[in-house]
mmCIF file of C-alpha atoms in Angstrom:
data_model
loop_
_atom_site.group_PDB
_atom_site.id
_atom_site.type_symbol
_atom_site.label_atom_id
_atom_site.label_comp_id
_atom_site.label_asym_id
_atom_site.label_seq_id
_atom_site.Cartn_x
_atom_site.Cartn_y
_atom_site.Cartn_z
ATOM 1 C CA MET L 117 -61.911 4.145 -33.093
ATOM 2 C CA PHE L 118 -61.889 7.314 -30.965
ATOM 3 C CA GLN L 119 -65.296 6.355 -29.559
ATOM 4 C CA ALA L 120 -63.921 2.949 -28.452
ATOM 5 C CA LEU L 121 -60.968 4.655 -26.749
ATOM 6 C CA LEU L 122 -63.268 7.004 -24.848
ATOM 7 C CA GLN L 123 -65.395 4.085 -23.682
ATOM 8 C CA ALA L 124 -62.281 2.235 -22.427
ATOM 9 C CA LEU L 125 -61.093 5.258 -20.453
ATOM 10 C CA GLY L 126 -64.550 5.702 -19.015
ATOM 11 C CA SER L 127 -64.707 2.109 -17.811
ATOM 12 C CA ARG L 128 -61.284 2.509 -16.106
ATOM 13 C CA ASN L 129 -62.447 5.618 -14.215
ATOM 14 C CA THR L 130 -65.627 3.815 -13.138
ATOM 15 C CA THR L 131 -63.628 0.897 -11.807
ATOM 16 C CA THR L 132 -61.417 3.235 -9.819
ATOM 17 C CA GLU L 133 -64.356 5.046 -8.265
ATOM 18 C CA ASP L 134 -66.124 1.768 -7.396
ATOM 19 C CA ALA L 135 -62.970 0.553 -5.624
ATOM 20 C CA TYR L 136 -62.655 3.697 -3.506
ATOM 21 C CA ASP L 137 -62.671 2.982 0.236
ATOM 22 C CA ASP L 138 -65.063 5.420 1.981
ATOM 23 C CA SER L 139 -63.516 4.532 5.326
ATOM 24 C CA LEU L 140 -60.575 6.823 4.548
ATOM 25 C CA ASP L 141 -62.920 9.790 4.802
ATOM 26 C CA GLU L 142 -63.545 8.947 8.457
ATOM 27 C CA LYS L 143 -59.853 9.299 9.426
ATOM 28 C CA THR L 144 -58.714 12.515 11.047
ATOM 29 C CA ASP L 145 -55.555 14.402 10.100
ATOM 30 C CA ASP L 146 -53.818 12.864 13.134
ATOM 31 C CA ASP L 147 -54.536 9.351 11.845
ATOM 32 C CA ILE L 148 -53.202 9.911 8.330
ATOM 33 C CA VAL L 149 -49.443 9.657 7.742
ATOM 34 C CA ARG L 150 -48.474 11.701 4.734
ATOM 35 C CA VAL L 151 -45.420 10.190 3.044
ATOM 36 C CA THR L 152 -43.475 12.333 0.620
ATOM 37 C CA THR L 153 -40.598 11.420 -1.676
ATOM 38 C CA ARG L 154 -38.298 13.572 0.425
ATOM 39 C CA ASN L 155 -39.221 11.744 3.643
ATOM 40 C CA VAL L 156 -38.747 8.323 2.105
ATOM 41 C CA ARG L 157 -35.360 9.264 0.702
ATOM 42 C CA ARG L 158 -34.170 10.666 4.005
ATOM 43 C CA ARG L 159 -35.238 7.568 5.918
ATOM 44 C CA ASP L 160 -33.569 5.224 3.410
ATOM 45 C CA GLN L 161 -30.320 7.204 3.514
ATOM 46 C CA ALA L 162 -30.209 7.048 7.301
ATOM 47 C CA ARG L 163 -30.698 3.296 7.265
ATOM 48 C CA GLU L 164 -28.088 2.825 4.562
ATOM 49 C CA GLU L 165 -25.557 4.967 6.425
ATOM 50 C CA GLU L 166 -26.180 3.012 9.625
ATOM 51 C CA ALA L 167 -25.721 -0.260 7.746
ATOM 52 C CA ARG L 168 -22.506 0.986 6.158
ATOM 53 C CA ARG L 169 -21.043 2.327 9.372
ATOM 54 C CA PRO L 170 -17.751 0.488 9.920
ATOM 55 C CA THR L 171 -17.082 -1.376 13.139
ATOM 56 C CA GLN L 172 -13.389 -2.145 12.601
ATOM 57 C CA TRP L 173 -10.543 0.080 11.520
ATOM 58 C CA VAL L 174 -6.850 -0.171 10.705
ATOM 59 C CA ALA L 175 -4.668 2.842 11.492
ATOM 60 C CA TRP L 176 -1.364 3.171 9.629
ATOM 61 C CA ARG L 177 1.476 5.461 10.652
ATOM 62 C CA ILE L 178 3.456 5.983 7.476
ATOM 63 C CA SER L 179 5.479 8.682 5.728
ATOM 64 C CA HIS L 180 3.779 10.786 3.082
ATOM 65 C CA ALA L 181 6.117 9.381 0.407
ATOM 66 C CA HIS L 182 4.779 5.855 0.965
ATOM 67 C CA LYS L 183 1.057 6.620 1.229
ATOM 68 C CA HIS L 184 0.313 5.793 -2.407
ATOM 69 C CA ARG L 185 2.072 2.450 -2.108
ATOM 70 C CA CYS L 186 0.161 1.743 1.088
ATOM 71 C CA ARG L 187 -3.178 2.326 -0.664
ATOM 72 C CA GLU L 188 -2.099 0.068 -3.541
ATOM 73 C CA TRP L 189 -1.030 -2.643 -1.097
ATOM 74 C CA VAL L 190 -4.343 -2.571 0.762
ATOM 75 C CA ALA L 191 -6.447 -2.468 -2.429
ATOM 76 C CA ALA L 192 -4.626 -5.467 -3.931
ATOM 77 C CA ARG L 193 -5.030 -7.674 -0.851
ATOM 78 C CA PHE L 194 -8.164 -6.408 0.885
ATOM 79 C CA PRO L 195 -10.595 -4.964 -1.687
ATOM 80 C CA ASP L 196 -13.296 -4.635 0.978
ATOM 81 C CA CYS L 197 -11.225 -2.039 2.864
ATOM 82 C CA THR L 198 -12.188 1.615 2.452
ATOM 83 C CA LEU L 199 -9.950 4.613 3.023
ATOM 84 C CA GLU L 200 -11.743 6.684 5.663
ATOM 85 C CA GLN L 201 -9.157 9.323 6.607
ATOM 86 C CA ASN L 202 -5.947 10.636 5.087
ATOM 87 C CA ALA L 203 -4.080 12.670 7.681
ATOM 88 C CA LYS L 204 -0.498 13.827 7.988
ATOM 89 C CA ASP L 205 1.701 10.710 8.172
ATOM 90 C CA ALA L 206 -1.385 8.565 8.841
ATOM 91 C CA LEU L 207 -3.992 6.592 6.897
ATOM 92 C CA LEU L 208 -7.147 5.064 8.333
ATOM 93 C CA PHE L 209 -9.064 2.235 6.637
ATOM 94 C CA SER L 210 -12.316 0.578 7.603
ATOM 95 C CA ALA L 211 -12.120 -3.208 7.300
ATOM 96 C CA SER L 212 -14.268 -6.291 7.781
ATOM 97 C CA ASP L 213 -11.315 -8.014 9.498
ATOM 98 C CA ALA L 214 -8.813 -5.458 10.771
ATOM 99 C CA ALA L 215 -6.645 -8.058 12.493
ATOM 100 C CA ALA L 216 -6.153 -9.871 9.175
ATOM 101 C CA VAL L 217 -4.770 -6.704 7.590
ATOM 102 C CA VAL L 218 -2.248 -6.246 10.400
ATOM 103 C CA ALA L 219 -1.239 -9.913 10.204
ATOM 104 C CA ALA L 220 -0.680 -9.728 6.438
ATOM 105 C CA LEU L 221 1.462 -6.612 6.801
ATOM 106 C CA ALA L 222 3.597 -8.284 9.478
ATOM 107 C CA LYS L 223 4.370 -11.116 7.033
ATOM 108 C CA ASP L 224 5.396 -8.764 4.201
ATOM 109 C CA GLU L 225 8.950 -7.791 5.097
ATOM 110 C CA HIS L 226 9.243 -5.354 2.190
ATOM 111 C CA ALA L 227 6.171 -3.352 3.189
ATOM 112 C CA ALA L 228 6.796 -3.692 6.926
ATOM 113 C CA ARG L 229 10.186 -2.035 6.573
ATOM 114 C CA HIS L 230 8.553 1.265 5.561
ATOM 115 C CA VAL L 231 5.561 1.344 7.929
ATOM 116 C CA HIS L 232 6.141 3.019 11.283
ATOM 117 C CA ALA L 233 3.115 1.506 13.030
ATOM 118 C CA CYS L 234 -0.116 -0.325 12.226
ATOM 119 C CA ALA L 235 -2.902 -1.378 14.593
ATOM 120 C CA ALA L 236 -6.403 -2.847 14.464
ATOM 121 C CA HIS L 237 -9.196 -1.010 16.277
ATOM 122 C CA GLY L 238 -12.724 -1.947 17.284
ATOM 123 C CA GLY L 239 -13.913 1.308 18.826
ATOM 124 C CA SER L 240 -13.975 4.956 17.813
ATOM 125 C CA THR L 241 -15.165 8.290 19.135
ATOM 126 C CA ALA L 242 -14.826 11.986 18.464
ATOM 127 C CA LYS L 243 -15.217 12.795 22.170
ATOM 128 C CA LEU L 244 -12.041 12.816 24.199
ATOM 129 C CA GLU L 245 -13.926 12.027 27.412
ATOM 130 C CA ASP L 246 -15.150 8.726 25.905
ATOM 131 C CA VAL L 247 -11.663 7.378 25.228
ATOM 132 C CA PRO L 248 -11.089 5.850 28.721
ATOM 133 C CA GLY L 249 -14.384 3.954 28.458
ATOM 134 C CA LEU L 250 -13.500 2.586 25.036
ATOM 135 C CA ALA L 251 -10.061 1.579 26.292
ATOM 136 C CA GLU L 252 -11.603 -0.286 29.218
ATOM 137 C CA ALA L 253 -14.076 -2.044 26.898
ATOM 138 C CA ALA L 254 -11.298 -3.074 24.497
ATOM 139 C CA TYR L 255 -9.173 -4.373 27.386
ATOM 140 C CA ASP L 256 -12.051 -6.501 28.684
ATOM 141 C CA ALA L 257 -13.062 -7.768 25.229
ATOM 142 C CA ALA L 258 -9.520 -8.989 24.610
ATOM 143 C CA ALA L 259 -9.436 -10.744 28.003
ATOM 144 C CA ALA L 260 -6.155 -9.005 28.742
ATOM 145 C CA THR L 261 -4.394 -9.555 32.036
ATOM 146 C CA ALA L 262 -1.783 -6.820 31.573
ATOM 147 C CA ALA L 263 -1.114 -4.473 28.697
ATOM 148 C CA ARG L 264 1.386 -1.958 27.493
ATOM 149 C CA LEU L 265 -0.182 1.309 26.400
ATOM 150 C CA ARG L 266 0.566 2.921 23.028
ATOM 151 C CA VAL L 267 -0.878 6.333 22.221
ATOM 152 C CA ARG L 268 -0.153 7.895 18.835
ATOM 153 C CA GLY L 269 -0.995 11.224 17.279
ATOM 154 C CA ALA L 270 -2.081 13.187 20.350
ATOM 155 C CA PRO L 271 0.549 14.694 22.674
ATOM 156 C CA GLY L 272 -0.615 14.635 26.271
ATOM 157 C CA LEU L 273 -3.326 12.032 25.704
ATOM 158 C CA LYS L 274 -1.318 9.209 27.268
ATOM 159 C CA GLU L 275 -0.903 11.116 30.530
ATOM 160 C CA ALA L 276 -4.629 11.890 30.596
ATOM 161 C CA LEU L 277 -5.506 8.250 30.017
ATOM 162 C CA LEU L 278 -3.227 7.063 32.798
ATOM 163 C CA LYS L 279 -5.145 9.313 35.195
ATOM 164 C CA ASN L 280 -8.622 8.187 34.084
ATOM 165 C CA LEU L 281 -8.304 4.468 33.424
ATOM 166 C CA PRO L 282 -9.586 2.179 36.209
ATOM 167 C CA GLU L 283 -6.951 0.728 38.514
ATOM 168 C CA ARG L 284 -7.984 -2.820 37.627
ATOM 169 C CA ILE L 285 -6.450 -2.314 34.159
ATOM 170 C CA GLN L 286 -2.867 -3.400 34.571
ATOM 171 C CA LEU L 287 -0.505 -1.287 32.462
ATOM 172 C CA THR L 288 3.135 -2.274 32.241
ATOM 173 C CA PRO L 289 5.881 -1.851 29.640
ATOM 174 C CA ARG L 290 7.216 -5.338 30.410
ATOM 175 C CA GLY L 291 5.553 -8.660 31.012
ATOM 176 C CA ALA L 292 2.347 -7.568 29.289
ATOM 177 C CA SER L 293 0.075 -10.035 27.509
ATOM 178 C CA HIS L 294 -1.553 -7.441 25.252
ATOM 179 C CA GLU L 295 -1.009 -4.065 23.671
ATOM 180 C CA LEU L 296 -3.633 -1.373 24.204
ATOM 181 C CA VAL L 297 -3.457 1.179 21.386
ATOM 182 C CA VAL L 298 -5.126 4.564 20.951
ATOM 183 C CA ASP L 299 -4.668 6.271 17.581
ATOM 184 C CA ALA L 300 -5.701 9.912 17.255
ATOM 185 C CA VAL L 301 -6.400 10.783 13.611
ATOM 186 C CA PRO L 302 -7.359 14.375 12.776
ATOM 187 C CA ALA L 303 -10.198 14.932 10.295
ATOM 188 C CA THR L 304 -11.510 18.164 8.762
ATOM 189 C CA HIS L 305 -13.588 19.346 11.717
ATOM 190 C CA ALA L 306 -12.538 17.080 14.587
ATOM 191 C CA THR L 307 -10.032 14.561 15.835
ATOM 192 C CA TYR L 308 -11.219 10.970 16.009
ATOM 193 C CA TYR L 309 -9.860 8.461 18.481
ATOM 194 C CA TYR L 310 -9.585 4.773 17.581
ATOM 195 C CA VAL L 311 -9.044 2.188 20.293
ATOM 196 C CA GLY L 312 -8.003 -1.451 20.113
ATOM 197 C CA CYS L 313 -6.384 -4.155 22.209
ATOM 198 C CA ALA L 314 -4.597 -7.206 20.790
ATOM 199 C CA PRO L 315 -2.264 -9.957 22.048
ATOM 200 C CA LEU L 316 1.400 -9.056 21.700
ATOM 201 C CA ALA L 317 1.891 -11.966 19.284
ATOM 202 C CA GLU L 318 -0.592 -10.315 16.895
ATOM 203 C CA THR L 319 0.780 -6.783 17.040
ATOM 204 C CA PHE L 320 2.754 -5.214 14.214
ATOM 205 C CA VAL L 321 6.502 -4.762 14.658
ATOM 206 C CA PRO L 322 8.356 -2.783 11.933
ATOM 207 C CA SER L 323 10.948 -4.774 10.020
ATOM 208 C CA THR L 324 14.561 -3.694 10.232
ATOM 209 C CA GLY L 325 17.445 -4.204 7.847
ATOM 210 C CA ASP L 326 20.116 -6.845 8.211
ATOM 211 C CA ALA L 327 23.277 -5.556 9.859
ATOM 212 C CA GLY L 328 25.277 -7.340 7.167
ATOM 213 C CA ASP L 329 23.704 -5.452 4.259
ATOM 214 C CA VAL L 330 26.173 -3.463 2.192
ATOM 215 C CA CYS L 331 23.641 -0.663 1.601
ATOM 216 C CA ARG L 332 19.905 0.014 1.535
ATOM 217 C CA ALA L 333 19.778 -0.684 -2.208
ATOM 218 C CA VAL L 334 19.706 -4.407 -1.429
ATOM 219 C CA HIS L 335 16.028 -4.026 -0.507
ATOM 220 C CA LYS L 336 15.126 -2.870 -4.008
ATOM 221 C CA LEU L 337 16.450 -6.003 -5.685
ATOM 222 C CA ARG L 338 15.102 -8.341 -3.009
ATOM 223 C CA GLU L 339 11.654 -6.831 -3.358
ATOM 224 C CA ALA L 340 11.827 -6.833 -7.167
ATOM 225 C CA MET L 341 12.664 -10.543 -7.192
ATOM 226 C CA VAL L 342 9.471 -11.232 -5.231
ATOM 227 C CA ARG L 343 7.266 -8.643 -6.946
ATOM 228 C CA PHE L 344 8.140 -9.800 -10.472
ATOM 229 C CA ALA L 345 8.598 -13.502 -9.568
ATOM 230 C CA LEU L 346 12.065 -13.499 -11.138
ATOM 231 C CA PRO L 347 13.964 -16.745 -11.747
ATOM 232 C CA PRO L 348 17.303 -17.371 -9.986
ATOM 233 C CA PHE L 349 20.347 -15.629 -11.515
ATOM 234 C CA ARG L 350 23.448 -17.663 -12.360
ATOM 235 C CA ARG L 351 25.582 -15.377 -14.518
ATOM 236 C CA VAL L 352 25.023 -11.688 -13.809
ATOM 237 C CA VAL L 353 26.169 -8.306 -15.133
ATOM 238 C CA ASP L 354 25.662 -5.656 -12.426
ATOM 239 C CA VAL L 355 25.907 -2.183 -14.017
ATOM 240 C CA GLY L 356 26.533 0.719 -11.630
ATOM 241 C CA ALA L 357 27.331 -1.823 -8.949
ATOM 242 C CA ALA L 358 29.112 0.244 -6.278
ATOM 243 C CA PRO L 359 29.118 -0.206 -3.353
ATOM 244 C CA GLY L 360 27.908 -3.715 -4.195
ATOM 245 C CA GLY L 361 24.406 -4.115 -2.757
ATOM 246 C CA TRP L 362 22.831 -5.807 -5.770
ATOM 247 C CA SER L 363 25.906 -7.991 -6.303
ATOM 248 C CA GLN L 364 25.588 -9.074 -2.681
ATOM 249 C CA VAL L 365 21.961 -10.137 -3.221
ATOM 250 C CA CYS L 366 22.918 -12.157 -6.306
ATOM 251 C CA LEU L 367 25.631 -13.974 -4.372
ATOM 252 C CA GLU L 368 23.169 -14.672 -1.548
ATOM 253 C CA HIS L 369 20.885 -16.368 -4.076
ATOM 254 C CA GLY L 370 23.561 -18.617 -5.481
ATOM 255 C CA ALA L 371 24.928 -16.734 -8.485
ATOM 256 C CA GLU L 372 27.955 -18.497 -9.970
ATOM 257 C CA LEU L 373 29.457 -15.383 -11.590
ATOM 258 C CA VAL L 374 28.858 -11.669 -11.028
ATOM 259 C CA VAL L 375 30.618 -9.088 -13.188
ATOM 260 C CA ALA L 376 30.290 -5.768 -11.354
ATOM 261 C CA VAL L 377 30.748 -2.744 -13.622
ATOM 262 C CA ASP L 378 31.513 0.534 -11.861
ATOM 263 C CA PRO L 379 34.539 2.877 -11.672
ATOM 264 C CA ALA L 380 33.978 3.303 -7.924
ATOM 265 C CA ASP L 381 35.165 0.923 -5.222
ATOM 266 C CA LEU L 382 33.074 -1.982 -3.962
ATOM 267 C CA ASP L 383 32.598 -3.237 -0.438
ATOM 268 C CA ALA L 384 35.654 -5.328 0.379
ATOM 269 C CA ASP L 385 33.708 -8.528 1.107
ATOM 270 C CA VAL L 386 31.726 -8.222 -2.130
ATOM 271 C CA ALA L 387 34.779 -7.275 -4.208
ATOM 272 C CA ALA L 388 36.517 -10.485 -3.137
ATOM 273 C CA ARG L 389 33.706 -12.596 -4.610
ATOM 274 C CA VAL L 390 32.963 -10.849 -7.935
ATOM 275 C CA VAL L 391 34.780 -9.758 -11.082
ATOM 276 C CA HIS L 392 35.075 -6.003 -10.671
ATOM 277 C CA VAL L 393 35.454 -4.021 -13.914
ATOM 278 C CA LYS L 394 36.396 -0.496 -12.840
ATOM 279 C CA LYS L 395 35.119 1.061 -16.045
ATOM 280 C CA ARG L 396 31.894 2.504 -17.392
ATOM 281 C CA LEU L 397 29.464 0.409 -19.395
ATOM 282 C CA GLU L 398 30.277 2.211 -22.648
ATOM 283 C CA ASP L 399 34.041 1.638 -22.337
ATOM 284 C CA ALA L 400 35.633 -0.968 -24.596
ATOM 285 C CA GLU L 401 37.367 -2.602 -21.628
ATOM 286 C CA THR L 402 33.984 -3.475 -20.174
ATOM 287 C CA LEU L 403 32.854 -5.368 -23.251
ATOM 288 C CA ASP L 404 36.239 -7.118 -23.421
ATOM 289 C CA ALA L 405 35.770 -8.311 -19.836
ATOM 290 C CA LEU L 406 32.298 -9.669 -20.627
ATOM 291 C CA ARG L 407 33.690 -11.504 -23.650
ATOM 292 C CA GLU L 408 36.520 -12.998 -21.612
ATOM 293 C CA ALA L 409 34.016 -14.131 -18.991
ATOM 294 C CA GLY L 410 32.306 -16.224 -21.650
ATOM 295 C CA GLY L 411 29.135 -14.185 -22.208
ATOM 296 C CA ARG L 412 25.826 -16.054 -21.946
ATOM 297 C CA PHE L 413 24.714 -13.906 -19.013
ATOM 298 C CA ASP L 414 21.188 -14.669 -17.794
ATOM 299 C CA ALA L 415 20.671 -11.388 -15.923
ATOM 300 C CA VAL L 416 21.482 -7.692 -16.338
ATOM 301 C CA LEU L 417 20.978 -5.514 -13.281
ATOM 302 C CA CYS L 418 21.262 -1.747 -13.242
ATOM 303 C CA ASP L 419 20.769 0.646 -10.335
ATOM 304 C CA ALA L 420 23.013 3.326 -11.846
ATOM 305 C CA ASN L 421 22.324 6.981 -11.197
ATOM 306 C CA ALA L 422 21.621 7.938 -14.820
ATOM 307 C CA HIS L 423 18.714 9.156 -16.934
ATOM 308 C CA PRO L 424 16.523 6.123 -17.658
ATOM 309 C CA ALA L 425 16.319 6.654 -21.426
ATOM 310 C CA LYS L 426 20.079 7.061 -21.699
ATOM 311 C CA MET L 427 20.626 3.877 -19.709
ATOM 312 C CA GLY L 428 18.060 2.026 -21.797
ATOM 313 C CA ARG L 429 19.989 2.819 -24.965
ATOM 314 C CA ALA L 430 23.358 2.044 -23.351
ATOM 315 C CA LEU L 431 22.211 -1.460 -22.468
ATOM 316 C CA HIS L 432 22.022 -2.298 -26.176
ATOM 317 C CA ALA L 433 25.781 -2.881 -26.093
ATOM 318 C CA LEU L 434 25.235 -5.908 -23.853
ATOM 319 C CA ARG L 435 22.995 -7.809 -26.259
ATOM 320 C CA PRO L 436 25.754 -9.952 -27.821
ATOM 321 C CA TYR L 437 26.641 -11.266 -24.364
ATOM 322 C CA LEU L 438 23.148 -12.153 -23.162
ATOM 323 C CA ALA L 439 21.492 -15.547 -23.248
ATOM 324 C CA ALA L 440 18.005 -15.860 -24.688
ATOM 325 C CA GLY L 441 15.479 -15.283 -21.921
ATOM 326 C CA ALA L 442 17.890 -13.199 -19.826
ATOM 327 C CA THR L 443 16.285 -11.042 -17.132
ATOM 328 C CA LEU L 444 16.696 -7.266 -16.926
ATOM 329 C CA VAL L 445 16.079 -5.336 -13.699
ATOM 330 C CA LEU L 446 16.499 -1.587 -14.098
ATOM 331 C CA THR L 447 15.912 1.241 -11.638
ATOM 332 C CA LEU L 448 14.346 4.197 -13.417
ATOM 333 C CA LYS L 449 15.876 7.307 -11.882
ATOM 334 C CA GLN L 450 13.318 9.946 -12.792
ATOM 335 C CA PRO L 451 14.815 13.430 -12.655
ATOM 336 C CA SER L 452 11.456 15.199 -12.512
ATOM 337 C CA ALA L 453 8.881 15.116 -9.724
ATOM 338 C CA SER L 454 6.160 15.825 -12.294
ATOM 339 C CA THR L 455 3.961 12.792 -12.857
ATOM 340 C CA LYS L 456 3.434 13.765 -16.494
ATOM 341 C CA THR L 457 7.175 14.095 -17.163
ATOM 342 C CA ALA L 458 7.931 10.896 -15.249
ATOM 343 C CA ALA L 459 5.447 9.002 -17.414
ATOM 344 C CA ALA L 460 7.157 10.374 -20.520
ATOM 345 C CA ASP L 461 10.560 9.269 -19.184
ATOM 346 C CA THR L 462 9.218 5.771 -18.575
ATOM 347 C CA GLY L 463 7.709 5.595 -22.041
ATOM 348 C CA GLU L 464 10.988 6.652 -23.620
ATOM 349 C CA VAL L 465 13.059 3.987 -21.855
ATOM 350 C CA GLU L 466 10.456 1.307 -22.591
ATOM 351 C CA GLY L 467 10.646 2.220 -26.266
ATOM 352 C CA ALA L 468 14.437 2.031 -26.224
ATOM 353 C CA LEU L 469 14.400 -1.361 -24.534
ATOM 354 C CA ALA L 470 11.778 -2.754 -26.882
ATOM 355 C CA ALA L 471 13.932 -1.658 -29.827
ATOM 356 C CA GLY L 472 16.814 -3.596 -28.243
ATOM 357 C CA GLY L 473 14.915 -6.870 -28.070
ATOM 358 C CA PHE L 474 13.540 -6.697 -24.519
ATOM 359 C CA ARG L 475 9.965 -7.889 -24.055
ATOM 360 C CA ASP L 476 7.440 -8.391 -21.259
ATOM 361 C CA LEU L 477 8.228 -4.999 -19.728
ATOM 362 C CA ARG L 478 6.763 -4.488 -16.249
ATOM 363 C CA THR L 479 7.120 -1.400 -14.072
ATOM 364 C CA ALA L 480 6.355 -1.060 -10.359
ATOM 365 C CA TRP L 481 6.763 1.513 -7.625
ATOM 366 C CA LEU L 482 8.365 -0.674 -5.000
ATOM 367 C CA TRP L 483 8.283 0.093 -1.304
ATOM 368 C CA ALA L 484 12.080 0.377 -1.450
ATOM 369 C CA ASN L 485 12.031 2.874 -4.342
ATOM 370 C CA GLY L 486 12.559 6.540 -3.658
ATOM 371 C CA ARG L 487 9.907 9.120 -4.537
ATOM 372 C CA LYS L 488 11.442 9.654 -7.986
ATOM 373 C CA GLU L 489 12.249 6.017 -8.669
ATOM 374 C CA ARG L 490 10.460 3.108 -10.311
ATOM 375 C CA THR L 491 11.730 -0.407 -10.988
ATOM 376 C CA LEU L 492 11.414 -2.067 -14.388
ATOM 377 C CA ALA L 493 11.767 -5.752 -15.225
ATOM 378 C CA ALA L 494 11.964 -7.239 -18.718
ATOM 379 C CA THR L 495 13.031 -10.350 -20.613
ATOM 380 C CA TYR L 496 15.557 -10.434 -23.444
ATOM 381 C CA THR L 497 14.537 -12.386 -26.540
#
């Protein structure tokens, strides 16, 4: 058997030698290209990096407290976007369609309320002297006839641009057809400049609150109703209601009865349209008022400033007055900034609610939540 193996190996070597091309011996060192694994890897990496190099960007101006929610928002709607830079009060994403990201943000009133600025860009440079050229190219590519200039993140850059842009570029704060935007975003070793030009109709404008809102808390419930796809409320118990923001939202959506529970005063307009129980939830008078109102409430809302676990247990007293399938919306006021402790607080309140017959618990960090807040929704069974 060993002899047969040796013969097979010998025949393979003979075949290799017979197939050898003698012409290679005639080539000089200059004619032979020696390819190493290192060279091949370096060439492939360069090509891959060039292929991956983004050509469109979206620059967000946003507070540090809302950065995490911004990243979640982008990831959920535009999975092809990549976070390129995370600077102070600014985030920069590469995108296959930057204008689509800006358009989607403009339509989301809850997100738009907390974003200071957002713009799509098609050019970038790390050289300050190249910025005027990029601005001119963006202006021409957009076929702009007149533009208003926005420069963010670099004090003094706007004045420098005004001196170096060609006179044919019409810049005006009024009557412009487009907006020319330059975003300066600092990185580790340099500042990068991103330039874009878009029609005014496609630019992002931050959303503002309604002048008739009782307080900013109204945004939490409005956003929760959309985020959790909540059904309309007809008979509502609003715990910790003052000054009446959540009661106001319920009335706006057609609630037939709102029992607002809070020792503090309500907004006069809201107070005239609800049943105000000026007691705490644990007081006997509160439960008497719910009984007199006929019970069968289909929603319990709570934005009270109390420890979430304590509030979760306190809500057990409402069970006899709730209809099957009633909705719970609860703001979790987390006393600790520690993520680990906050997670423990959330777990404790979820356990208390589950013990009280609440199911389908969902928790979200809404745009309208504070840094130490989360919003929970559940269904009573």
